[in-house]
Amino acid sequence: MRLQYQNIARLPAIMLAIAAILNSNPASADSGSGHLMHTDRPDGHAPIGVMAEHIHREGETMFSYRFMHMAMDGNRNGSTRITDANVLTEFMITPTQMDMQMHMLGAMHSVNDRLTLMGMVPVVQIDMDHVTRAGGSFTTRASGVGDVQLSGLFKLFERPGHQVHSGFGVSVPTGSIDKRDDTPAGPDQKLPYPMQLGSGTYDVLPTLTYNGQTMHWSWGAQASAVLRVGHNDENYTLGDVGNFTFWGARRIGERVSASLRVGAKSWGNIDGADPELPAPTAMIVPTADPNRRGGDRIDLAAGINVLGTHGKTAGHRLAIEVGLPVYQHLDGPQLETDWTVSFGWQFTPETR
Ligand SMILES: [Cu+2]
């Protein structure tokens, strides 16, 4: 059963329709009656694995650093785990595991109570281990700057304890899609798709987020998508991505909150193909096949936020979230995700 990423990719249209409805109701635009959502509490921001999930008050600036690690180990075809030996009956080479580490620097600034601007710069390192049918093994590595993201987040609705905002972002193709490394095929070979650092295309990033809170609890939901525009310089387009996530958090005292989150993600196969990874290459290693990249995954994630406050609007927040997949369906053979961890530090200086 595939979740059909095409359906999830339709979310942005639905989100824009909801946004239009909310925005067409002038009574929903809160102005002048103060700030209704409390961000000066540990769960005033969502679990750290969620992006673009909060906005800021007029004049506020926030800087953030995130570290993310995703560990993939073993292959899957559909929802069935398969051994390396299984993969090697069909391919000369199989990936056995991959680790992706990402450092992400971010800044947010609110122009006014309705519009917050956001920019993020990722630095990525990817390591992939392989075994060959002949019994050899090798590792490839790629690292560098990924795709820079620029977004505007727009408040649509605010009532005591409830807030909705939409986001419109662009992913700029600053990440390399020409990463190379030594492989058994020779020195300095073009690395397959999952080892590249960027999409190579300008991608549109729509989001729609709802946040709710009471005295001790908070919760939220977010739909988001990555929609690729055109072909990149290597003549292919990564699949679109649809995400839906919802979470709940409970305050444990003034400074700590604990959260649980469910995240569902669906992503498509690659359209076109890198001319340096032609069909014969795709029959050697599954990572070079544009039709073995799509998949669906549902993660369960647990997180903790810790607030170090100095004043009402300024402060530090530390957060960690660990995610485990509970469902995966991959157009395989494809490496499966074993666990993810996100760590974040957010700093809001005193507003003048
Ligand atoms: Cu922020």
Short mmCIF file of C-alpha atoms and ligand atoms in Angstrom, two decimals:
data_model
loop_
_atom_site.label_atom_id
_atom_site.label_comp_id
_atom_site.label_asym_id
_atom_site.label_seq_id
_atom_site.Cartn_x
_atom_site.Cartn_y
_atom_site.Cartn_z
CA MET A 1 0.00 0.00 0.00
CA ARG A 2 1.50 3.31 -1.09
CA LEU A 3 0.13 6.51 0.40
CA GLN A 4 0.25 7.97 -3.11
CA TYR A 5 2.53 10.96 -2.85
CA GLN A 6 0.60 12.61 -5.68
CA ASN A 7 -2.33 12.92 -3.27
CA ILE A 8 -0.15 14.33 -0.52
CA ALA A 9 1.44 16.70 -3.05
CA ARG A 10 -2.08 18.03 -3.63
CA LEU A 11 -2.09 19.26 -0.01
CA PRO A 12 -0.75 22.72 -0.89
CA ALA A 13 -3.85 23.44 -2.99
CA ILE A 14 -6.07 22.34 -0.11
CA MET A 15 -3.96 24.38 2.29
CA LEU A 16 -4.24 27.50 0.14
CA ALA A 17 -8.01 27.04 -0.03
CA ILE A 18 -8.23 26.80 3.77
CA ALA A 19 -5.95 29.82 4.06
CA ALA A 20 -8.18 31.79 1.69
CA ILE A 21 -11.28 30.89 3.71
CA LEU A 22 -9.65 31.85 7.01
CA ASN A 23 -8.27 35.05 5.55
CA SER A 24 -11.57 36.08 4.00
CA ASN A 25 -13.12 36.31 7.44
CA PRO A 26 -12.03 39.73 8.77
CA ALA A 27 -13.09 38.79 12.30
CA SER A 28 -10.43 36.08 12.31
CA ALA A 29 -7.65 38.63 11.89
CA ASP A 30 -6.79 39.43 15.44
CA SER A 31 -5.36 42.89 15.88
CA GLY A 32 -4.91 45.00 18.91
CA SER A 33 -6.21 42.53 21.47
CA GLY A 34 -2.75 41.42 22.55
CA HIS A 35 -0.85 38.20 22.09
CA LEU A 36 -2.93 35.15 22.56
CA MET A 37 -0.43 32.33 22.14
CA HIS A 38 2.21 32.02 24.85
CA THR A 39 5.60 31.34 23.33
CA ASP A 40 7.45 32.10 26.57
CA ARG A 41 7.02 28.52 27.82
CA PRO A 42 9.01 25.39 26.96
CA ASP A 43 6.32 24.04 24.66
CA GLY A 44 5.77 27.48 23.12
CA HIS A 45 7.64 25.97 20.18
CA ALA A 46 6.74 22.60 18.66
CA PRO A 47 9.05 19.55 18.91
CA ILE A 48 12.41 20.43 17.32
CA GLY A 49 11.90 18.05 14.40
CA VAL A 50 9.18 20.36 13.02
CA MET A 51 10.18 23.43 11.00
CA ALA A 52 8.35 26.69 10.32
CA GLU A 53 5.90 25.80 13.12
CA HIS A 54 5.94 29.12 14.96
CA ILE A 55 5.93 32.81 14.17
CA HIS A 56 7.30 35.74 16.13
CA ARG A 57 5.96 38.97 17.51
CA GLU A 58 6.77 42.25 15.85
CA GLY A 59 10.47 43.12 16.02
CA GLU A 60 11.60 39.76 17.40
CA THR A 61 14.62 37.99 15.98
CA MET A 62 15.59 34.38 16.63
CA PHE A 63 18.76 32.51 15.78
CA SER A 64 18.88 28.75 15.76
CA TYR A 65 21.22 25.83 15.31
CA ARG A 66 19.95 22.34 14.61
CA PHE A 67 21.83 19.09 14.38
CA MET A 68 20.11 16.17 12.72
CA HIS A 69 21.29 12.61 12.34
CA MET A 70 19.49 10.03 10.28
CA ALA A 71 20.68 6.41 10.42
CA MET A 72 19.72 3.98 7.68
CA ASP A 73 20.65 0.31 7.93
CA GLY A 74 19.56 -2.56 5.73
CA ASN A 75 17.34 -2.66 2.67
CA ARG A 76 13.65 -2.93 2.13
CA ASN A 77 11.49 -3.64 -0.88
CA GLY A 78 7.92 -2.49 -0.38
CA SER A 79 7.38 -2.99 3.34
CA THR A 80 9.48 -6.18 3.47
CA ARG A 81 13.03 -6.21 4.79
CA ILE A 82 15.49 -7.93 2.47
CA THR A 83 19.03 -9.12 3.05
CA ASP A 84 22.13 -7.83 1.27
CA ALA A 85 22.36 -11.26 -0.41
CA ASN A 86 18.81 -10.76 -1.78
CA VAL A 87 19.80 -7.44 -3.31
CA LEU A 88 23.02 -8.93 -4.73
CA THR A 89 21.08 -11.55 -6.71
CA GLU A 90 19.78 -8.65 -8.84
CA PHE A 91 22.54 -6.01 -8.52
CA MET A 92 26.35 -6.07 -8.54
CA ILE A 93 26.48 -3.70 -5.56
CA THR A 94 24.18 -2.97 -2.65
CA PRO A 95 24.28 -0.17 -0.11
CA THR A 96 24.30 -1.61 3.44
CA GLN A 97 24.01 1.51 5.54
CA MET A 98 23.97 5.28 5.34
CA ASP A 99 24.39 8.04 7.89
CA MET A 100 23.31 11.58 7.17
CA GLN A 101 24.31 14.38 9.47
CA MET A 102 23.05 17.88 8.99
CA HIS A 103 24.00 21.10 10.73
CA MET A 104 21.43 23.78 10.09
CA LEU A 105 21.84 27.46 10.88
CA GLY A 106 18.65 29.47 10.91
CA ALA A 107 17.42 32.98 11.52
CA MET A 108 13.89 34.33 11.90
CA HIS A 109 12.74 37.92 12.03
CA SER A 110 9.23 39.21 12.33
CA VAL A 111 8.38 42.25 10.24
CA ASN A 112 5.13 42.60 12.18
CA ASP A 113 2.74 40.42 14.19
CA ARG A 114 1.48 38.78 11.03
CA LEU A 115 4.61 38.24 8.91
CA THR A 116 7.78 36.41 9.99
CA LEU A 117 10.71 35.88 7.60
CA MET A 118 12.93 32.83 7.92
CA GLY A 119 16.18 31.63 6.35
CA MET A 120 18.02 28.34 6.84
CA VAL A 121 21.44 27.17 5.66
CA PRO A 122 22.20 23.43 5.94
CA VAL A 123 25.62 21.80 5.94
CA VAL A 124 25.39 18.11 5.16
CA GLN A 125 27.59 15.04 5.42
CA ILE A 126 26.53 11.70 3.95
CA ASP A 127 28.39 8.40 4.34
CA MET A 128 27.25 5.26 2.58
CA ASP A 129 28.68 1.76 3.00
CA HIS A 130 28.38 -0.87 0.28
CA VAL A 131 29.16 -4.51 -0.37
CA THR A 132 29.72 -6.04 -3.80
CA ARG A 133 28.67 -9.37 -5.24
CA ALA A 134 32.38 -10.24 -5.51
CA GLY A 135 32.64 -9.87 -1.72
CA GLY A 136 34.30 -6.46 -1.53
CA SER A 137 33.17 -3.44 0.40
CA PHE A 138 33.60 0.30 0.07
CA THR A 139 32.32 3.59 1.49
CA THR A 140 31.48 6.80 -0.30
CA ARG A 141 31.25 10.21 1.33
CA ALA A 142 29.87 13.56 0.30
CA SER A 143 29.75 16.76 2.30
CA GLY A 144 29.13 20.47 1.89
CA VAL A 145 26.43 23.10 1.88
CA GLY A 146 22.91 21.89 1.04
CA ASP A 147 19.99 23.85 -0.38
CA VAL A 148 19.35 27.20 1.31
CA GLN A 149 15.71 27.85 2.27
CA LEU A 150 13.99 31.24 2.44
CA SER A 151 10.42 31.50 3.72
CA GLY A 152 7.71 33.89 4.75
CA LEU A 153 5.30 32.77 7.49
CA PHE A 154 1.95 34.54 7.60
CA LYS A 155 -0.48 34.47 10.53
CA LEU A 156 -4.00 33.68 9.37
CA PHE A 157 -5.95 33.23 12.56
CA GLU A 158 -5.54 33.74 16.27
CA ARG A 159 -7.92 33.17 19.14
CA PRO A 160 -7.13 32.46 22.79
CA GLY A 161 -5.30 29.12 22.67
CA HIS A 162 -5.47 28.67 18.91
CA GLN A 163 -3.36 29.94 16.06
CA VAL A 164 -3.00 29.12 12.37
CA HIS A 165 -0.29 30.32 10.03
CA SER A 166 0.73 29.51 6.49
CA GLY A 167 4.21 29.50 5.03
CA PHE A 168 5.54 30.03 1.58
CA GLY A 169 9.18 29.13 1.02
CA VAL A 170 11.67 28.63 -1.74
CA SER A 171 14.55 26.17 -1.67
CA VAL A 172 17.47 27.59 -3.64
CA PRO A 173 19.70 25.03 -5.41
CA THR A 174 22.93 25.88 -3.57
CA GLY A 175 23.65 22.21 -2.78
CA SER A 176 25.89 20.27 -5.14
CA ILE A 177 24.39 17.65 -7.47
CA ASP A 178 27.82 16.79 -8.87
CA LYS A 179 29.41 15.04 -5.90
CA ARG A 180 32.05 12.44 -6.75
CA ASP A 181 34.11 9.87 -4.92
CA ASP A 182 36.18 6.75 -5.60
CA THR A 183 34.19 3.55 -6.20
CA PRO A 184 35.08 0.09 -7.59
CA ALA A 185 34.15 1.52 -11.02
CA GLY A 186 37.11 3.89 -10.76
CA PRO A 187 38.40 7.04 -9.09
CA ASP A 188 36.27 10.19 -8.89
CA GLN A 189 32.99 8.63 -10.08
CA LYS A 190 29.68 10.48 -10.10
CA LEU A 191 27.82 9.47 -6.92
CA PRO A 192 24.22 8.25 -7.18
CA TYR A 193 21.15 10.31 -6.27
CA PRO A 194 20.92 9.82 -2.48
CA MET A 195 24.56 10.94 -2.09
CA GLN A 196 23.94 14.35 -3.69
CA LEU A 197 23.54 17.34 -1.37
CA GLY A 198 20.85 19.31 -3.16
CA SER A 199 17.91 18.91 -5.49
CA GLY A 200 19.40 21.10 -8.22
CA THR A 201 15.99 22.70 -8.74
CA TYR A 202 14.21 25.65 -7.20
CA ASP A 203 11.65 24.01 -4.92
CA VAL A 204 8.45 25.57 -3.60
CA LEU A 205 7.83 24.91 0.11
CA PRO A 206 4.24 25.53 1.22
CA THR A 207 3.24 24.88 4.84
CA LEU A 208 0.09 25.20 6.91
CA THR A 209 0.41 24.96 10.69
CA TYR A 210 -2.08 24.91 13.54
CA ASN A 211 -1.00 25.39 17.16
CA GLY A 212 -3.19 25.04 20.22
CA GLN A 213 -2.49 25.35 23.93
CA THR A 214 -4.03 25.29 27.35
CA MET A 215 -2.35 25.91 30.70
CA HIS A 216 -0.48 22.60 30.82
CA TRP A 217 -0.85 21.15 27.35
CA SER A 218 -0.05 22.17 23.82
CA TRP A 219 -0.65 20.47 20.49
CA GLY A 220 -0.42 21.16 16.82
CA ALA A 221 -0.51 19.86 13.29
CA GLN A 222 1.31 20.78 10.14
CA ALA A 223 0.97 19.91 6.46
CA SER A 224 3.92 20.74 4.24
CA ALA A 225 5.25 19.90 0.81
CA VAL A 226 8.32 20.19 -1.37
CA LEU A 227 7.32 20.88 -4.97
CA ARG A 228 10.12 20.78 -7.55
CA VAL A 229 10.10 23.21 -10.43
CA GLY A 230 11.62 22.18 -13.77
CA HIS A 231 14.66 19.97 -14.39
CA ASN A 232 18.08 20.50 -12.85
CA ASP A 233 21.39 20.89 -14.74
CA GLU A 234 21.87 17.11 -14.69
CA ASN A 235 18.55 16.65 -16.47
CA TYR A 236 16.45 15.15 -13.68
CA THR A 237 13.93 16.22 -11.05
CA LEU A 238 13.71 14.70 -7.58
CA GLY A 239 10.26 13.51 -6.53
CA ASP A 240 7.88 15.87 -4.77
CA VAL A 241 7.52 15.38 -1.02
CA GLY A 242 4.39 15.55 1.12
CA ASN A 243 4.51 15.69 4.93
CA PHE A 244 1.84 15.61 7.58
CA THR A 245 2.61 15.68 11.27
CA PHE A 246 0.73 16.21 14.51
CA TRP A 247 1.94 16.38 18.09
CA GLY A 248 1.05 16.93 21.69
CA ALA A 249 3.21 18.27 24.53
CA ARG A 250 2.81 18.46 28.29
CA ARG A 251 4.54 21.00 30.49
CA ILE A 252 6.54 19.55 33.34
CA GLY A 253 7.11 22.63 35.46
CA GLU A 254 8.03 26.08 34.19
CA ARG A 255 11.02 25.15 32.10
CA VAL A 256 10.57 21.65 30.70
CA SER A 257 8.03 20.04 28.40
CA ALA A 258 7.81 16.56 26.90
CA SER A 259 6.26 15.80 23.53
CA LEU A 260 5.04 12.94 21.37
CA ARG A 261 4.67 13.33 17.64
CA VAL A 262 3.52 11.32 14.64
CA GLY A 263 5.02 12.23 11.28
CA ALA A 264 3.96 10.85 7.89
CA LYS A 265 6.05 11.47 4.81
CA SER A 266 5.59 10.44 1.21
CA TRP A 267 8.08 11.15 -1.55
CA GLY A 268 8.14 10.33 -5.22
CA ASN A 269 10.59 8.80 -7.64
CA ILE A 270 12.96 10.77 -9.83
CA ASP A 271 11.81 12.11 -13.15
CA GLY A 272 14.52 11.92 -15.83
CA ALA A 273 18.03 10.65 -15.15
CA ASP A 274 21.54 11.98 -14.65
CA PRO A 275 23.40 11.26 -17.96
CA GLU A 276 26.38 10.11 -15.87
CA LEU A 277 24.14 7.48 -14.21
CA PRO A 278 22.64 5.85 -17.33
CA ALA A 279 20.46 2.74 -17.30
CA PRO A 280 23.37 0.23 -17.23
CA THR A 281 24.61 1.92 -14.01
CA ALA A 282 21.11 1.63 -12.55
CA MET A 283 21.34 -2.15 -13.08
CA ILE A 284 24.61 -2.26 -11.10
CA VAL A 285 23.48 -0.44 -7.93
CA PRO A 286 19.88 0.35 -6.91
CA THR A 287 20.78 3.88 -5.69
CA ALA A 288 21.43 4.88 -9.33
CA ASP A 289 17.91 3.87 -10.43
CA PRO A 290 15.53 6.87 -10.62
CA ASN A 291 12.57 4.51 -10.17
CA ARG A 292 13.83 3.09 -6.86
CA ARG A 293 13.80 6.31 -4.84
CA GLY A 294 10.18 6.87 -3.77
CA GLY A 295 8.59 5.79 -0.52
CA ASP A 296 6.31 6.38 2.44
CA ARG A 297 7.26 6.48 6.08
CA ILE A 298 5.46 7.04 9.36
CA ASP A 299 7.59 8.00 12.35
CA LEU A 300 6.83 8.16 16.05
CA ALA A 301 8.97 10.76 17.82
CA ALA A 302 9.51 11.67 21.48
CA GLY A 303 11.00 15.00 22.47
CA ILE A 304 11.95 17.30 25.31
CA ASN A 305 12.11 21.12 25.26
CA VAL A 306 13.97 23.05 27.94
CA LEU A 307 13.58 26.79 28.36
CA GLY A 308 16.24 29.03 29.86
CA THR A 309 14.41 32.30 30.19
CA HIS A 310 15.68 35.74 30.95
CA GLY A 311 12.77 38.06 30.52
CA LYS A 312 9.48 37.64 28.77
CA THR A 313 10.51 37.79 25.13
CA ALA A 314 14.18 36.84 25.25
CA GLY A 315 15.74 33.52 26.04
CA HIS A 316 17.29 30.24 25.10
CA ARG A 317 15.56 27.02 24.29
CA LEU A 318 17.24 23.62 24.04
CA ALA A 319 15.38 20.73 22.48
CA ILE A 320 15.91 17.15 21.45
CA GLU A 321 13.68 14.74 19.60
CA VAL A 322 14.25 11.08 18.72
CA GLY A 323 12.22 9.44 15.98
CA LEU A 324 11.62 5.78 15.16
CA PRO A 325 9.83 4.62 12.02
CA VAL A 326 6.72 2.52 12.66
CA TYR A 327 5.89 2.00 8.99
CA GLN A 328 8.00 2.12 5.82
CA HIS A 329 7.10 1.28 2.26
CA LEU A 330 9.90 1.84 -0.23
CA ASP A 331 10.24 1.50 -3.98
CA GLY A 332 13.20 -0.77 -3.38
CA PRO A 333 15.56 -2.20 -2.89
CA GLN A 334 16.20 0.97 -0.90
CA LEU A 335 17.87 1.62 2.44
CA GLU A 336 15.40 1.81 5.31
CA THR A 337 15.51 4.39 8.09
CA ASP A 338 16.38 3.03 11.53
CA TRP A 339 16.25 6.14 13.68
CA THR A 340 16.57 9.90 13.57
CA VAL A 341 17.59 12.42 16.17
CA SER A 342 17.27 16.21 16.09
CA PHE A 343 18.93 18.52 18.55
CA GLY A 344 18.32 22.25 18.55
CA TRP A 345 19.33 25.46 20.23
CA GLN A 346 17.19 28.55 19.74
CA PHE A 347 18.17 31.99 20.96
CA THR A 348 15.96 35.08 21.01
CA PRO A 349 17.84 38.23 22.00
CA GLU A 350 16.15 40.95 24.04
CA THR A 351 13.84 43.01 21.83
CA ARG A 352 14.50 46.73 22.00
CU CU B 1 11.67 31.35 15.77
#
